[in-house]
Short mmCIF file of C-alpha atoms in Angstrom, two decimals:
data_model
loop_
_atom_site.label_atom_id
_atom_site.label_comp_id
_atom_site.label_asym_id
_atom_site.label_seq_id
_atom_site.Cartn_x
_atom_site.Cartn_y
_atom_site.Cartn_z
CA UNK A 14 80.60 80.75 79.04
CA UNK A 15 82.78 78.32 81.02
CA UNK A 16 85.98 76.71 78.71
CA UNK A 17 87.76 73.28 79.39
CA UNK A 18 91.35 73.62 80.18
CA UNK A 19 92.05 72.60 76.30
CA UNK A 20 89.14 74.88 74.87
CA UNK A 21 90.47 77.80 77.10
CA UNK A 22 94.46 76.95 75.52
CA UNK A 23 93.19 77.16 72.35
CA UNK A 24 91.38 80.57 72.70
CA UNK A 25 94.84 81.93 73.78
CA UNK A 26 96.77 80.10 70.94
CA UNK A 27 94.41 81.71 69.00
CA UNK A 28 94.36 84.86 70.81
CA UNK A 29 90.33 84.94 70.91
CA UNK A 30 90.42 85.93 74.52
CA UNK A 31 89.70 89.35 76.38
CA UNK A 32 92.11 90.20 79.80
CA UNK A 33 90.94 93.05 81.68
CA UNK A 34 93.66 94.47 84.04
CA UNK A 35 92.27 96.13 87.15
CA UNK A 36 94.61 98.98 88.58
CA UNK A 37 96.71 100.76 86.03
CA UNK A 38 99.37 101.77 87.93
CA UNK A 39 103.71 100.71 87.83
CA UNK A 40 102.23 96.99 87.80
CA UNK A 41 99.05 96.95 85.85
CA UNK A 42 99.82 99.75 83.08
CA UNK A 43 103.16 97.51 81.84
CA UNK A 44 101.10 94.24 82.20
CA UNK A 45 98.18 95.67 80.04
CA UNK A 46 100.15 97.25 77.44
CA UNK A 47 102.72 94.03 77.17
CA UNK A 48 99.73 91.89 77.00
CA UNK A 49 98.56 94.27 74.06
CA UNK A 50 101.36 94.24 71.96
CA UNK A 51 101.25 90.21 72.00
CA UNK A 52 98.11 90.90 69.92
CA UNK A 53 95.55 90.15 73.20
CA UNK A 54 92.67 92.50 73.54
CA UNK A 55 93.11 94.23 76.85
CA UNK A 56 90.72 96.22 78.77
CA UNK A 57 92.06 98.50 81.41
CA UNK A 58 89.67 98.93 84.45
CA UNK A 59 90.98 102.04 86.82
CA UNK A 60 88.78 104.30 89.08
CA UNK A 61 91.40 107.08 89.07
CA UNK A 62 90.12 109.92 86.79
CA UNK A 63 93.61 111.66 86.27
CA UNK A 64 95.09 108.47 84.69
CA UNK A 65 91.66 107.89 82.16
CA UNK A 66 91.97 111.15 81.10
CA UNK A 67 96.13 110.56 80.73
CA UNK A 68 95.08 107.18 78.87
CA UNK A 69 92.06 108.83 76.90
CA UNK A 70 95.06 111.65 75.55
CA UNK A 71 97.20 108.67 74.96
CA UNK A 72 99.80 109.84 77.61
CA UNK A 73 101.67 107.80 79.69
CA UNK A 74 102.13 108.66 83.08
CA UNK A 75 104.49 105.23 84.03
CA UNK A 76 108.15 105.38 84.16
CA UNK A 77 108.14 102.04 82.45
CA UNK A 78 105.71 102.88 79.60
CA UNK A 79 106.61 105.89 77.10
CA UNK A 80 103.91 107.73 75.42
CA UNK A 81 104.69 106.17 72.12
CA UNK A 82 104.43 102.73 73.50
CA UNK A 83 101.28 103.60 74.80
CA UNK A 84 99.99 105.06 71.73
CA UNK A 85 100.62 102.21 69.76
CA UNK A 86 98.58 99.45 71.66
CA UNK A 87 95.85 101.96 71.89
CA UNK A 88 95.77 103.09 67.85
CA UNK A 89 95.97 99.25 67.15
CA UNK A 90 92.39 98.52 68.81
CA UNK A 91 94.16 96.35 71.57
CA UNK A 92 93.92 98.27 74.36
CA UNK A 93 91.36 100.89 76.14
CA UNK A 94 90.41 101.88 79.68
CA UNK A 95 87.41 102.66 81.33
CA UNK A 96 86.20 103.49 84.82
CA UNK A 97 83.02 100.89 84.62
CA UNK A 98 83.65 97.65 86.52
CA UNK A 99 80.39 96.41 83.87
CA UNK A 100 82.90 95.84 81.15
CA UNK A 101 84.40 92.76 82.83
CA UNK A 102 81.28 90.82 81.44
CA UNK A 103 83.56 90.57 78.04
CA UNK A 104 86.79 89.43 79.94
CA UNK A 105 87.96 85.61 80.23
CA UNK A 106 91.01 86.34 82.57
CA UNK A 107 90.88 89.43 85.24
CA UNK A 108 94.09 90.47 86.57
CA UNK A 109 93.92 92.42 89.95
CA UNK A 110 97.05 94.79 90.20
CA UNK A 111 95.73 97.28 92.90
CA UNK A 112 97.95 99.03 96.01
CA UNK A 113 98.22 97.39 99.42
CA UNK A 114 99.41 100.02 101.73
CA UNK A 115 99.94 99.37 105.48
CA UNK A 116 98.09 100.64 108.22
CA UNK A 117 99.76 101.55 111.41
CA UNK A 118 101.26 99.33 113.42
CA UNK A 119 102.28 96.90 110.55
CA UNK A 120 98.77 95.78 109.92
CA UNK A 121 98.16 95.39 106.08
CA UNK A 122 95.35 97.30 104.62
CA UNK A 123 93.43 95.03 101.84
CA UNK A 124 90.56 97.00 101.38
CA UNK A 125 91.46 98.31 97.78
CA UNK A 126 91.95 94.55 97.03
CA UNK A 127 88.28 93.75 98.69
CA UNK A 128 86.93 96.73 97.04
CA UNK A 129 87.82 95.54 93.59
CA UNK A 130 87.04 92.13 94.15
CA UNK A 131 83.47 92.59 95.06
CA UNK A 132 82.84 95.07 92.08
CA UNK A 133 84.54 92.11 89.90
CA UNK A 134 82.02 89.43 91.55
CA UNK A 135 79.23 91.74 90.33
CA UNK A 136 80.25 91.55 86.72
CA UNK A 137 82.72 88.76 85.91
CA UNK A 138 81.67 86.23 83.33
CA UNK A 139 81.05 82.09 84.03
CA UNK A 140 84.00 80.80 83.87
CA UNK A 141 86.56 83.50 84.00
CA UNK A 142 89.99 83.12 85.70
CA UNK A 143 90.75 85.90 88.40
CA UNK A 144 94.39 86.25 89.28
CA UNK A 145 95.25 88.64 92.28
CA UNK A 146 98.95 89.99 91.54
CA UNK A 147 99.07 92.68 94.45
CA UNK A 148 101.49 91.82 97.21
CA UNK A 149 99.75 90.77 100.29
CA UNK A 150 99.99 88.34 103.10
CA UNK A 151 100.20 84.69 102.98
CA UNK A 152 96.47 83.08 102.82
CA UNK A 153 94.64 86.35 101.24
CA UNK A 154 93.46 84.58 97.82
CA UNK A 155 92.29 81.48 99.58
CA UNK A 156 91.05 83.12 102.91
CA UNK A 157 89.63 86.60 101.77
CA UNK A 158 89.02 86.46 98.14
CA UNK A 159 87.86 83.01 97.45
CA UNK A 160 84.59 83.54 99.62
CA UNK A 161 84.08 86.84 98.41
CA UNK A 162 84.02 85.32 94.77
CA UNK A 163 81.75 82.41 95.94
CA UNK A 164 78.77 84.50 96.59
CA UNK A 165 75.45 83.70 95.02
CA UNK A 166 76.57 79.84 95.28
CA UNK A 167 79.38 80.23 92.59
CA UNK A 168 81.65 77.45 92.86
CA UNK A 169 85.18 77.15 92.28
CA UNK A 170 86.40 74.99 89.42
CA UNK A 171 82.97 75.45 88.01
CA UNK A 172 82.00 79.00 87.89
CA UNK A 173 85.43 80.72 87.89
CA UNK A 174 89.10 79.83 88.41
CA UNK A 175 91.21 81.98 91.41
CA UNK A 176 95.14 82.00 91.48
CA UNK A 177 97.64 84.45 92.69
CA UNK A 178 100.74 85.35 90.78
CA UNK A 179 103.27 87.94 92.78
CA UNK A 180 103.87 90.90 90.90
CA UNK A 181 107.80 91.52 90.18
CA UNK A 182 107.96 95.10 88.52
CA UNK A 183 111.13 96.91 89.37
CA UNK A 184 110.58 100.29 87.95
CA UNK A 185 113.18 101.88 85.74
CA UNK A 186 115.12 98.98 85.39
CA UNK A 187 115.40 98.68 81.61
CA UNK A 188 117.11 95.47 81.51
CA UNK A 189 114.24 93.49 83.32
CA UNK A 190 111.19 94.98 81.84
CA UNK A 191 107.88 93.04 82.54
CA UNK A 192 107.99 90.40 79.68
CA UNK A 193 111.67 89.59 80.70
CA UNK A 194 111.15 88.64 84.51
CA UNK A 195 110.06 84.85 85.22
CA UNK A 196 106.71 84.73 86.44
CA UNK A 197 105.38 82.83 89.51
CA UNK A 198 101.86 81.37 89.94
CA UNK A 199 99.78 79.56 92.42
CA UNK A 200 96.06 78.17 91.87
CA UNK A 201 93.25 77.53 94.19
CA UNK A 202 93.55 74.02 92.44
CA UNK A 203 95.90 72.64 89.87
CA UNK A 204 93.24 73.85 87.12
CA UNK A 205 93.40 77.27 88.07
CA UNK A 206 97.30 77.55 88.35
CA UNK A 207 97.60 75.86 84.45
CA UNK A 208 95.28 78.48 83.19
CA UNK A 209 97.27 81.22 85.05
CA UNK A 210 100.56 79.45 83.67
CA UNK A 211 99.20 79.58 79.95
CA UNK A 212 97.95 83.29 80.24
CA UNK A 213 101.35 84.31 81.41
CA UNK A 214 103.27 82.28 78.96
CA UNK A 215 101.59 84.77 75.95
CA UNK A 216 104.24 87.37 77.27
CA UNK A 217 107.26 85.85 79.68
CA UNK A 218 109.10 82.83 78.43
CA UNK A 219 109.51 81.00 82.02
CA UNK A 220 106.42 80.47 83.99
CA UNK A 221 106.76 79.08 87.45
CA UNK A 222 103.66 77.11 88.83
CA UNK A 223 103.72 76.14 92.34
CA UNK A 224 101.60 74.17 94.50
CA UNK A 225 99.29 76.70 96.24
CA UNK A 226 98.50 80.23 96.17
CA UNK A 227 99.75 80.29 99.52
CA UNK A 228 102.95 79.49 98.71
CA UNK A 229 103.30 82.29 95.67
CA UNK A 230 101.99 84.70 98.10
CA UNK A 231 104.84 83.81 100.29
CA UNK A 232 107.54 83.81 97.62
CA UNK A 233 106.98 87.02 96.62
CA UNK A 234 107.35 87.94 100.45
CA UNK A 235 110.50 85.93 100.68
CA UNK A 236 112.14 88.06 98.03
CA UNK A 237 111.42 91.25 99.60
CA UNK A 238 112.56 90.02 103.03
CA UNK A 239 115.83 88.92 101.56
CA UNK A 240 116.60 92.44 100.14
CA UNK A 241 115.37 94.42 103.66
CA UNK A 242 117.12 92.14 105.84
CA UNK A 243 120.37 92.59 103.67
CA UNK A 244 119.85 96.19 103.22
CA UNK A 245 119.23 96.61 106.85
CA UNK A 246 122.38 94.87 107.83
CA UNK A 247 124.59 96.77 105.41
CA UNK A 248 123.26 99.89 106.98
CA UNK A 249 123.72 99.02 109.98
CA UNK A 250 127.85 97.88 109.11
CA UNK A 251 127.88 101.64 107.33
CA UNK A 252 127.09 103.31 110.78
CA UNK A 253 129.31 100.75 112.17
CA UNK A 254 132.39 101.50 109.85
CA UNK A 255 131.53 105.19 110.13
CA UNK A 256 132.71 104.95 113.98
CA UNK A 257 135.55 102.75 113.09
CA UNK A 258 136.51 105.42 110.64
CA UNK A 259 136.27 102.86 107.74
CA UNK A 260 135.36 103.23 104.30
CA UNK A 261 131.83 100.88 103.93
CA UNK A 262 132.03 101.50 99.84
CA UNK A 263 135.34 100.15 99.44
CA UNK A 264 134.64 97.33 102.06
CA UNK A 265 131.91 96.16 100.11
CA UNK A 266 133.56 96.35 96.70
CA UNK A 267 136.30 94.21 98.13
CA UNK A 268 134.03 91.96 99.80
CA UNK A 269 132.25 91.54 96.23
CA UNK A 270 135.19 90.02 94.84
CA UNK A 271 134.76 87.05 96.57
CA UNK A 272 132.75 84.40 93.77
CA UNK A 273 131.10 82.85 96.23
CA UNK A 274 128.69 83.31 99.17
CA UNK A 275 128.66 87.09 99.25
CA UNK A 276 126.28 89.20 97.33
CA UNK A 277 126.68 92.70 97.39
CA UNK A 278 124.16 95.36 98.80
CA UNK A 279 124.73 99.07 99.30
CA UNK A 280 123.61 101.38 102.08
CA UNK A 281 121.53 104.57 101.76
CA UNK A 282 119.49 107.20 103.32
CA UNK A 283 116.67 104.50 103.36
CA UNK A 284 114.36 102.32 101.30
CA UNK A 285 111.39 103.50 99.13
CA UNK A 286 109.12 102.20 96.48
CA UNK A 287 106.05 100.49 97.02
CA UNK A 288 108.06 96.58 98.06
CA UNK A 289 110.40 96.84 100.13
CA UNK A 290 109.45 98.85 102.84
CA UNK A 291 106.09 97.27 103.55
CA UNK A 292 105.87 93.78 101.78
CA UNK A 293 108.07 91.83 104.52
CA UNK A 294 105.71 93.39 107.23
CA UNK A 295 102.96 91.68 105.77
CA UNK A 296 104.64 88.31 106.95
CA UNK A 297 105.56 89.84 110.08
CA UNK A 298 102.13 90.26 110.50
CA UNK A 299 100.89 87.30 109.29
CA UNK A 300 103.46 85.20 111.44
CA UNK A 301 102.30 86.63 114.56
CA UNK A 302 98.14 85.16 113.98
CA UNK A 303 100.39 82.01 113.96
CA UNK A 304 102.24 82.94 117.29
CA UNK A 305 105.77 83.35 115.49
CA UNK A 306 107.64 86.56 116.26
CA UNK A 307 110.05 87.48 113.26
CA UNK A 308 112.89 89.44 114.93
CA UNK A 309 114.87 89.88 111.46
CA UNK A 310 111.86 91.59 109.64
CA UNK A 311 111.17 93.53 112.75
CA UNK A 312 114.63 94.81 113.44
CA UNK A 313 115.68 95.40 109.61
CA UNK A 314 112.69 97.42 109.13
CA UNK A 315 113.76 99.23 112.04
CA UNK A 316 117.30 100.01 110.98
CA UNK A 317 115.92 101.25 107.47
CA UNK A 318 113.24 103.36 109.01
CA UNK A 319 116.00 105.12 111.52
CA UNK A 320 118.74 106.10 108.08
CA UNK A 321 116.96 109.17 107.40
CA UNK A 322 117.41 110.38 111.02
CA UNK A 323 120.77 109.34 110.84
CA UNK A 324 121.37 111.13 107.67
CA UNK A 325 120.42 114.23 109.28
CA UNK A 326 122.27 113.25 112.58
CA UNK A 327 125.57 113.06 110.39
CA UNK A 328 124.60 116.75 108.25
CA UNK A 329 124.85 118.20 111.85
CA UNK A 330 127.97 116.62 112.85
CA UNK A 331 129.84 117.79 109.58
CA UNK A 332 128.20 121.33 110.29
CA UNK A 333 129.37 121.77 113.73
CA UNK A 334 133.11 120.61 112.66
CA UNK A 335 132.59 123.82 110.74
CA UNK A 336 131.27 125.62 113.58
CA UNK A 337 127.77 125.91 112.26
CA UNK A 338 124.74 125.40 113.73
CA UNK A 339 122.19 122.69 111.89
CA UNK A 340 119.12 125.13 112.84
CA UNK A 341 120.91 128.31 111.77
CA UNK A 342 122.22 126.61 108.33
CA UNK A 343 120.91 125.95 104.73
CA UNK A 344 120.88 122.58 103.59
CA UNK A 345 120.21 121.36 100.19
CA UNK A 346 118.36 117.96 99.60
CA UNK A 347 119.78 116.50 95.79
CA UNK A 348 117.24 114.04 94.71
CA UNK A 349 113.38 113.55 96.27
CA UNK A 350 112.55 110.12 94.18
CA UNK A 351 112.89 106.99 95.80
CA UNK A 352 115.37 105.90 93.12
CA UNK A 353 117.50 107.57 90.70
CA UNK A 354 115.74 108.31 86.99
CA UNK A 355 112.16 107.37 88.24
CA UNK A 356 109.26 109.82 88.82
CA UNK A 357 108.15 108.11 91.91
CA UNK A 358 107.98 109.26 94.95
CA UNK A 359 106.18 106.46 97.59
CA UNK A 360 107.80 105.91 100.64
CA UNK A 361 110.51 108.06 99.56
CA UNK A 362 113.56 108.61 101.98
CA UNK A 363 114.62 112.19 100.82
CA UNK A 364 111.09 113.21 101.60
CA UNK A 365 111.58 111.96 104.97
CA UNK A 366 115.07 113.76 105.28
CA UNK A 367 113.26 116.76 104.63
CA UNK A 368 110.37 116.83 106.73
CA UNK A 369 112.83 115.71 109.64
CA UNK A 370 114.75 119.27 108.76
CA UNK A 371 111.85 121.04 108.43
CA UNK A 372 110.42 119.81 111.99
CA UNK A 373 113.76 121.27 113.44
CA UNK A 374 113.09 124.55 111.82
CA UNK A 375 115.95 124.43 109.00
CA UNK A 376 115.85 126.08 106.51
CA UNK A 377 115.88 123.35 103.62
CA UNK A 378 115.35 123.14 99.54
CA UNK A 379 116.07 120.73 97.15
CA UNK A 380 116.62 120.38 93.63
CA UNK A 381 115.35 117.26 91.51
CA UNK A 382 115.48 116.85 87.67
CA UNK A 383 112.39 115.37 87.44
CA UNK A 384 110.17 116.86 90.09
CA UNK A 385 109.71 120.52 89.83
CA UNK A 386 107.67 120.92 92.53
CA UNK A 387 106.64 118.91 95.67
CA UNK A 388 102.97 119.19 97.22
CA UNK A 389 103.46 115.84 98.49
CA UNK A 390 103.11 114.37 102.42
CA UNK A 391 103.18 117.73 104.06
CA UNK A 392 106.09 118.97 102.15
CA UNK A 393 105.24 122.32 99.54
CA UNK A 394 108.50 123.40 98.03
CA UNK A 395 109.70 123.94 94.35
CA UNK A 396 112.90 122.59 93.24
CA UNK A 397 115.69 125.22 92.97
CA UNK A 398 117.83 125.84 89.97
CA UNK A 399 121.32 124.29 89.84
CA UNK A 400 124.01 126.47 88.99
CA UNK A 401 126.87 128.07 90.68
CA UNK A 402 125.37 130.94 92.50
CA UNK A 403 122.53 128.59 94.11
CA UNK A 404 125.19 126.31 95.25
CA UNK A 405 127.08 128.54 97.32
CA UNK A 406 124.01 129.81 99.04
CA UNK A 407 123.80 126.24 100.66
CA UNK A 408 126.01 125.42 104.09
CA UNK A 409 125.52 121.57 103.16
CA UNK A 410 124.19 119.48 100.20
CA UNK A 411 123.23 116.10 100.59
CA UNK A 412 123.06 113.59 98.01
CA UNK A 413 120.05 111.54 98.33
CA UNK A 414 119.02 110.53 95.30
CA UNK A 415 121.80 109.88 92.54
CA UNK A 416 119.95 111.11 88.98
CA UNK A 417 122.36 110.46 86.14
CA UNK A 418 121.67 113.73 84.51
CA UNK A 419 123.12 115.91 87.31
CA UNK A 420 126.31 117.43 86.75
CA UNK A 421 127.79 116.19 89.86
CA UNK A 422 131.24 118.29 89.08
CA UNK A 423 129.20 121.87 89.16
CA UNK A 424 128.12 120.32 92.11
CA UNK A 425 131.33 119.31 93.94
CA UNK A 426 133.18 122.73 92.21
CA UNK A 427 131.16 124.95 94.05
CA UNK A 428 129.57 123.76 97.10
CA UNK A 429 130.43 124.24 100.71
CA UNK A 430 129.93 120.76 102.20
CA UNK A 431 128.57 117.70 100.48
CA UNK A 432 126.86 114.73 102.21
CA UNK A 433 127.02 111.60 100.04
CA UNK A 434 124.80 109.11 100.63
CA UNK A 435 124.90 107.53 97.35
CA UNK A 436 128.62 106.61 96.53
CA UNK A 437 128.13 109.65 93.64
CA UNK A 438 131.92 110.59 94.87
CA UNK A 439 133.53 106.95 94.53
CA UNK A 440 136.82 108.09 93.12
CA UNK A 441 137.15 111.63 94.27
CA UNK A 442 139.01 112.94 97.04
CA UNK A 443 137.86 116.37 98.22
CA UNK A 444 137.81 117.85 101.85
CA UNK A 445 134.50 119.11 101.20
CA UNK A 446 132.63 115.62 100.47
CA UNK A 447 132.12 113.00 103.42
CA UNK A 448 130.19 109.99 102.08
CA UNK A 449 127.58 107.83 104.61
#
């Protein structure tokens, strides 16, 4: 049943709507749980049977949602999940949060979006509001999603409404959970934009409408392009500083005392996660369709992609200074997740470091307090135990991810050589420790 804008607003105010979240990953599950906490009936659609089984057992598989939080919304009766899209007939709002990976040669893969939308098109109720949150290239909502939903003679603004709202989830960031992050919304028309604003206002205080879905799509890409360009820049400066024999970490700390015109970014072994490594490349790819070559994006991406190899090169140099051949050495990689204190291996640079070392026939092991084994991206290893006896066996330890629970004093005391890519030993002077 279709509702006027005024009726739709009343339904939201009275919590008489059902919101469906398609894709219950790092973006979708926190969103679903937050709406359910506010007393909204939430339906989760997830094709991953493992995730559905976890939800049935009331067990969380996402860092930002505890098992207790998931239990509470399930037992309240406000959240349930299933794999059959037919249940969408009950929903007045459908939010799409599916993956958007990259193919080779910087080409976006929106097959998951298209597949989800085709299923939604078969089962959505008349008057439903469909919101795409999956990061994608500008124009996807209007040029790809809209035609798929307009099948069977449907008309936007009569039979359904469509908009885009970029996800801004930062896994593991307790200071900014989903309900504390302002939301941008842009619809196919003003009505769709306003409906989307009303929906997100249930859980978020600040919702920012923009003039179109294309603008909203580009907002997300600008945010992450800003980050990749600045991270690429600081990585390049870090490599330059090493050649000049100056400390990049000290340089950044001093530079950030300037109260205007500077924002600190820090170097590292690369960039991982679901956003920064790939999102700017959607913009790079789309710009080429308009005959525009974005040099900044490509250069920053190339620099960041090079960093795991650079880390291995530095390790080789450090070992050579100690008359040790990299190929004959034993190397321990500390931390394998892309970010500290979260169980997320997507695009993780430490995995690239391990693979490079393995390709060079180096005897490489890893330790990670939250990843007991690795069977991922062609790597099949178990985490070693972290103790004095183990550490003494390795010629070099590479701190690739700086988990908070690691005993870094134990590590420093018993290791022969440490290459610190995360500035863990910020205030420590020890000849065994070399920083990126």
